[in-house]
């Protein structure tokens, strides 16, 4: 006999999951181990015959073969049926549940526990996989289970999986009218009376902008459906959290206490609080059932726990961007428009000479003035003067209320009448609607694609990573200590510190054994203008860290407001590069130039970056340690495995981003998002790079920075795939307009790899530079040296490419005429290994074979006599030694002499004393 056990006082989720399992486990029966909720009882009064339900008392324990437990992991919630878990005859015990973070005392042989809104959802997914159809009655009760446990998909624990499960159940014929009847049956007469009593006796406390209420109801006996009463109270009073206690006697000196909790306060976790007292549930809804306790003491303990959990409300200081671009009232409309264009703002604040705010002018105001021909007019004639303002301590709810009441899109933040920052409608909406999950311990989680070791799998595996603990759990301890020290130094100065860019991306993508992840390249950003930071904050922090880590070498780049700390083969940190920058924005004066940078905020710093997956930041400083900033959908793009650019003009301003995007795409196995690919092709085909190079003597993005990106690509294992993708995008034109990865160049690159493996196995040459030289060598001879100089190759590389054509001509004309190995040796030994390799890969097979034989055989042959031998034979040292040894070597190569005796005879014949 295979049994499915529902927990005591079974709800619709337990019943729905059990019904679904009877289709997965053919012939199994459902046992309600200890009654059901009144609404479930009413439902079964009409529909019991539709499902394979049996009474516990009718079960013969000796015939039980397997047990499947749904919607719980605690044996004490199975009533007397828990005794069956200890039967020796059991072949299997399976658990299905959706409550994470609970310690199970059921000896399960298999468990299916996942973070979804309802256990029924897990069963639906397995039914879909096995293509099992349901009857309308089965689909209806399962749909009820998901509706009730997710609040019809409105509770925070609801997931897209629950919605998909409901959609499938509707396709299977779930009755909406039946669901409507039993999902919200209304309050019984007894509950209505208790509702009136509760409303009269409800106690409140307001803390950090949230209202918490509690009430104790004393009754003569157990009251069913108290959870419905709790929900009704929350809805009627619009409170943020509720503790509803019900106490009733069990005898003269004993009593029972039931507490039901509800919370709509972000980051609170009732499940964690109630578990401490033997209860449990979800983060927003939990309950407990105790006997013989002090009800008021229990209520106080829970209330104190909620107070501790309530987060400090966000303030303008947390939300605002700073510093703010300002102009004077006398600034012309034309200049204001230029500033808007440069920084991408939608408006500018106007301040007087004392720095006090006097107005704001929007892009629309400027456009209208320009339309009417007033580009020369001062902005003071067009600005709005009556402004609503806030302080750094204004809370998020207050900011939201101001924006809604007055339909304001941006609010200036003033402190001591000085403009400190700006909060926009976008800032508020992003904070209110940022998608995030809370785990069972209150840790912040984000859904990401975690597939570093699953790239070969067709299915995508999603997991949740608690970022506030992930760094400490996964990073090597010494690296975690460095980041902790850096954050402490930043906090001392009143600054925020963020881990940004590639390190965050790689942390999200990479699976690692706990405590082993050692990131080699770390970018940190200091943001704190609203506190005390200035443009040199990043440099100051770097200097402070170097005092604590004297083994690190520092580099300061004043023009870019950055500093770097470098460790080389350090006993603990190995070779590590840490860049520390002040949050900044940038502007490109012309395409392919170096950007001009200015101090800014973390939001603007992330906005200036290349791709969404690199525009992620993880806050290292309190009070919101572990908060992930994702303003541009980088996490979604990680999930979708795509490279998406942040700005339409990004590739026009900086062509190296094309190469970087290709590198990331190939490295991670991602696709370049279609519109991003369109932007790439538009930038290349626009001719902007050619025009820029002609008009400007310095174009770093087509010179040094392009060389750096080529280095990253050509020294990676995936360099061939990257070159092929670059060619497909026609991006090799950035090196030279005529460069294409045609069949001949591909052949040459394959030959190059063979040469490097054969002739330079213990690399003495720089292989990525040789690959780059091979690319340049494929160009017409007149372009090679110019391109090499433009990319600032090393001097010997430039000379090699400059002389390659003449050397190749000489070799191709002379080598076929060589009649002996010595003549080949005489011709080829004037060239070094790199140029011979470049000549070989471009030569016909016959010539390449001769060069190959020279490098593998003849170049390694030594003369049978050396200088000491000549001296012993009586030859006086002098210039003739070289000629003698060369002739002996030639004779050896050509087979004229074969041993030392023949060499001495050859010497006596040709060089008599």
Tab-separated table of N, CA, C and O in Angstrom, residues 323-327 335-348 363 584-588 596-601 603-605 607-608 647 653:
chain	number	residue	atom	x	y	z
A	323	UNK	N	27.229	64.422	-7.091
A	323	UNK	CA	26.762	65.802	-7.049
A	323	UNK	C	25.789	66.099	-8.184
A	323	UNK	O	25.647	65.308	-9.109
A	324	UNK	N	25.142	67.247	-8.083
A	324	UNK	CA	24.133	67.642	-9.065
A	324	UNK	C	24.732	68.690	-9.999
A	324	UNK	O	25.416	69.611	-9.554
A	325	UNK	N	24.475	68.525	-11.298
A	325	UNK	CA	24.927	69.537	-12.265
A	325	UNK	C	24.064	70.785	-12.095
A	325	UNK	O	22.837	70.706	-12.122
A	326	UNK	N	24.706	71.896	-11.907
A	326	UNK	CA	23.969	73.154	-11.728
A	326	UNK	C	24.483	74.213	-12.702
A	326	UNK	O	25.602	74.106	-13.225
A	327	UNK	N	23.666	75.197	-12.934
A	327	UNK	CA	24.047	76.345	-13.760
A	327	UNK	C	23.611	77.615	-13.050
A	327	UNK	O	22.779	77.582	-12.130
A	335	UNK	N	23.966	77.195	-23.950
A	335	UNK	CA	24.937	76.527	-23.084
A	335	UNK	C	24.255	75.473	-22.218
A	335	UNK	O	24.803	74.390	-21.994
A	336	UNK	N	23.062	75.779	-21.753
A	336	UNK	CA	22.303	74.803	-20.951
A	336	UNK	C	22.025	73.549	-21.772
A	336	UNK	O	22.118	72.420	-21.278
A	337	UNK	N	21.687	73.752	-23.063
A	337	UNK	CA	21.420	72.592	-23.912
A	337	UNK	C	22.689	71.761	-24.109
A	337	UNK	O	22.654	70.529	-24.127
A	338	UNK	N	23.832	72.436	-24.252
A	338	UNK	CA	25.094	71.715	-24.410
A	338	UNK	C	25.399	70.878	-23.169
A	338	UNK	O	25.846	69.725	-23.288
A	339	UNK	N	25.125	71.407	-22.005
A	339	UNK	CA	25.374	70.674	-20.762
A	339	UNK	C	24.435	69.469	-20.657
A	339	UNK	O	24.844	68.376	-20.262
A	340	UNK	N	23.176	69.667	-21.015
A	340	UNK	CA	22.228	68.551	-21.003
A	340	UNK	C	22.693	67.434	-21.927
A	340	UNK	O	22.621	66.250	-21.597
A	341	UNK	N	23.167	67.818	-23.107
A	341	UNK	CA	23.638	66.836	-24.078
A	341	UNK	C	24.848	66.087	-23.549
A	341	UNK	O	24.949	64.864	-23.684
A	342	UNK	N	25.737	66.803	-22.912
A	342	UNK	CA	26.972	66.194	-22.429
A	342	UNK	C	26.702	65.151	-21.349
A	342	UNK	O	27.294	64.080	-21.345
A	343	UNK	N	25.781	65.458	-20.439
A	343	UNK	CA	25.571	64.580	-19.300
A	343	UNK	C	24.316	63.727	-19.399
A	343	UNK	O	24.062	62.902	-18.525
A	344	UNK	N	23.526	63.926	-20.445
A	344	UNK	CA	22.347	63.094	-20.632
A	344	UNK	C	21.255	63.348	-19.622
A	344	UNK	O	20.425	62.468	-19.365
A	345	UNK	N	21.217	64.546	-19.018
A	345	UNK	CA	20.191	64.869	-18.033
A	345	UNK	C	18.910	65.332	-18.723
A	345	UNK	O	18.911	65.737	-19.889
A	346	UNK	N	17.814	65.288	-17.962
A	346	UNK	CA	16.541	65.791	-18.487
A	346	UNK	C	16.204	67.155	-17.923
A	346	UNK	O	15.168	67.734	-18.261
A	347	UNK	N	17.045	67.681	-17.049
A	347	UNK	CA	16.818	68.998	-16.479
A	347	UNK	C	18.033	69.448	-15.704
A	347	UNK	O	18.921	68.640	-15.386
A	348	UNK	N	18.097	70.739	-15.404
A	348	UNK	CA	19.224	71.299	-14.665
A	348	UNK	C	18.718	72.213	-13.560
A	348	UNK	O	17.763	72.980	-13.754
A	363	UNK	N	14.449	69.983	-19.975
A	363	UNK	CA	14.795	69.868	-21.381
A	363	UNK	C	13.685	70.445	-22.254
A	363	UNK	O	13.944	71.085	-23.267
A	584	UNK	N	32.327	58.234	-10.845
A	584	UNK	CA	32.524	59.299	-11.814
A	584	UNK	C	31.634	59.094	-13.035
A	584	UNK	O	31.151	57.993	-13.289
A	585	UNK	N	31.453	60.161	-13.763
A	585	UNK	CA	30.792	60.096	-15.052
A	585	UNK	C	31.823	60.486	-16.100
A	585	UNK	O	32.903	60.983	-15.761
A	586	UNK	N	31.518	60.248	-17.361
A	586	UNK	CA	32.510	60.532	-18.391
A	586	UNK	C	31.835	61.083	-19.636
A	586	UNK	O	30.643	60.877	-19.871
A	587	UNK	N	32.635	61.772	-20.426
A	587	UNK	CA	32.148	62.361	-21.671
A	587	UNK	C	33.258	62.218	-22.707
A	587	UNK	O	34.420	62.504	-22.439
A	588	UNK	N	32.891	61.748	-23.905
A	588	UNK	CA	33.867	61.583	-24.988
A	588	UNK	C	33.849	62.832	-25.872
A	588	UNK	O	32.847	63.110	-26.537
A	596	UNK	N	36.692	62.247	-20.949
A	596	UNK	CA	36.898	63.225	-19.890
A	596	UNK	C	36.007	62.808	-18.726
A	596	UNK	O	34.824	62.536	-18.898
A	597	UNK	N	36.576	62.714	-17.523
A	597	UNK	CA	35.822	62.204	-16.383
A	597	UNK	C	35.602	63.288	-15.351
A	597	UNK	O	36.409	64.210	-15.211
A	598	UNK	N	34.482	63.157	-14.641
A	598	UNK	CA	34.153	64.063	-13.548
A	598	UNK	C	33.557	63.254	-12.414
A	598	UNK	O	32.918	62.226	-12.636
A	599	UNK	N	33.776	63.731	-11.205
A	599	UNK	CA	33.220	63.039	-10.046
A	599	UNK	C	31.701	63.007	-10.134
A	599	UNK	O	31.067	63.955	-10.593
A	600	UNK	N	31.128	61.887	-9.676
A	600	UNK	CA	29.686	61.720	-9.786
A	600	UNK	C	29.227	60.730	-8.728
A	600	UNK	O	29.894	60.534	-7.716
A	601	UNK	N	28.073	60.077	-8.975
A	601	UNK	CA	27.501	59.127	-8.023
A	601	UNK	C	27.652	57.701	-8.559
A	601	UNK	O	27.993	57.487	-9.720
A	603	UNK	N	25.329	55.627	-9.262
A	603	UNK	CA	24.395	55.377	-10.365
A	603	UNK	C	24.977	55.839	-11.695
A	603	UNK	O	24.934	55.136	-12.697
A	604	UNK	N	25.527	57.041	-11.699
A	604	UNK	CA	26.102	57.567	-12.936
A	604	UNK	C	27.383	56.823	-13.301
A	604	UNK	O	27.714	56.675	-14.475
A	605	UNK	N	28.102	56.347	-12.297
A	605	UNK	CA	29.310	55.573	-12.564
A	605	UNK	C	28.958	54.277	-13.279
A	605	UNK	O	29.636	53.875	-14.236
A	607	UNK	N	26.269	53.825	-15.019
A	607	UNK	CA	25.632	54.188	-16.292
A	607	UNK	C	26.659	54.411	-17.398
A	607	UNK	O	26.349	54.253	-18.578
A	608	UNK	N	27.892	54.750	-17.022
A	608	UNK	CA	28.910	55.038	-18.036
A	608	UNK	C	29.563	53.764	-18.563
A	608	UNK	O	30.374	53.817	-19.478
A	647	UNK	N	24.210	51.902	-24.107
A	647	UNK	CA	23.872	53.124	-24.831
A	647	UNK	C	23.951	52.896	-26.336
A	647	UNK	O	24.820	52.175	-26.815
A	653	UNK	N	31.406	55.965	-29.648
A	653	UNK	CA	32.329	56.646	-28.754
A	653	UNK	C	33.571	55.814	-28.476
A	653	UNK	O	34.667	56.357	-28.331
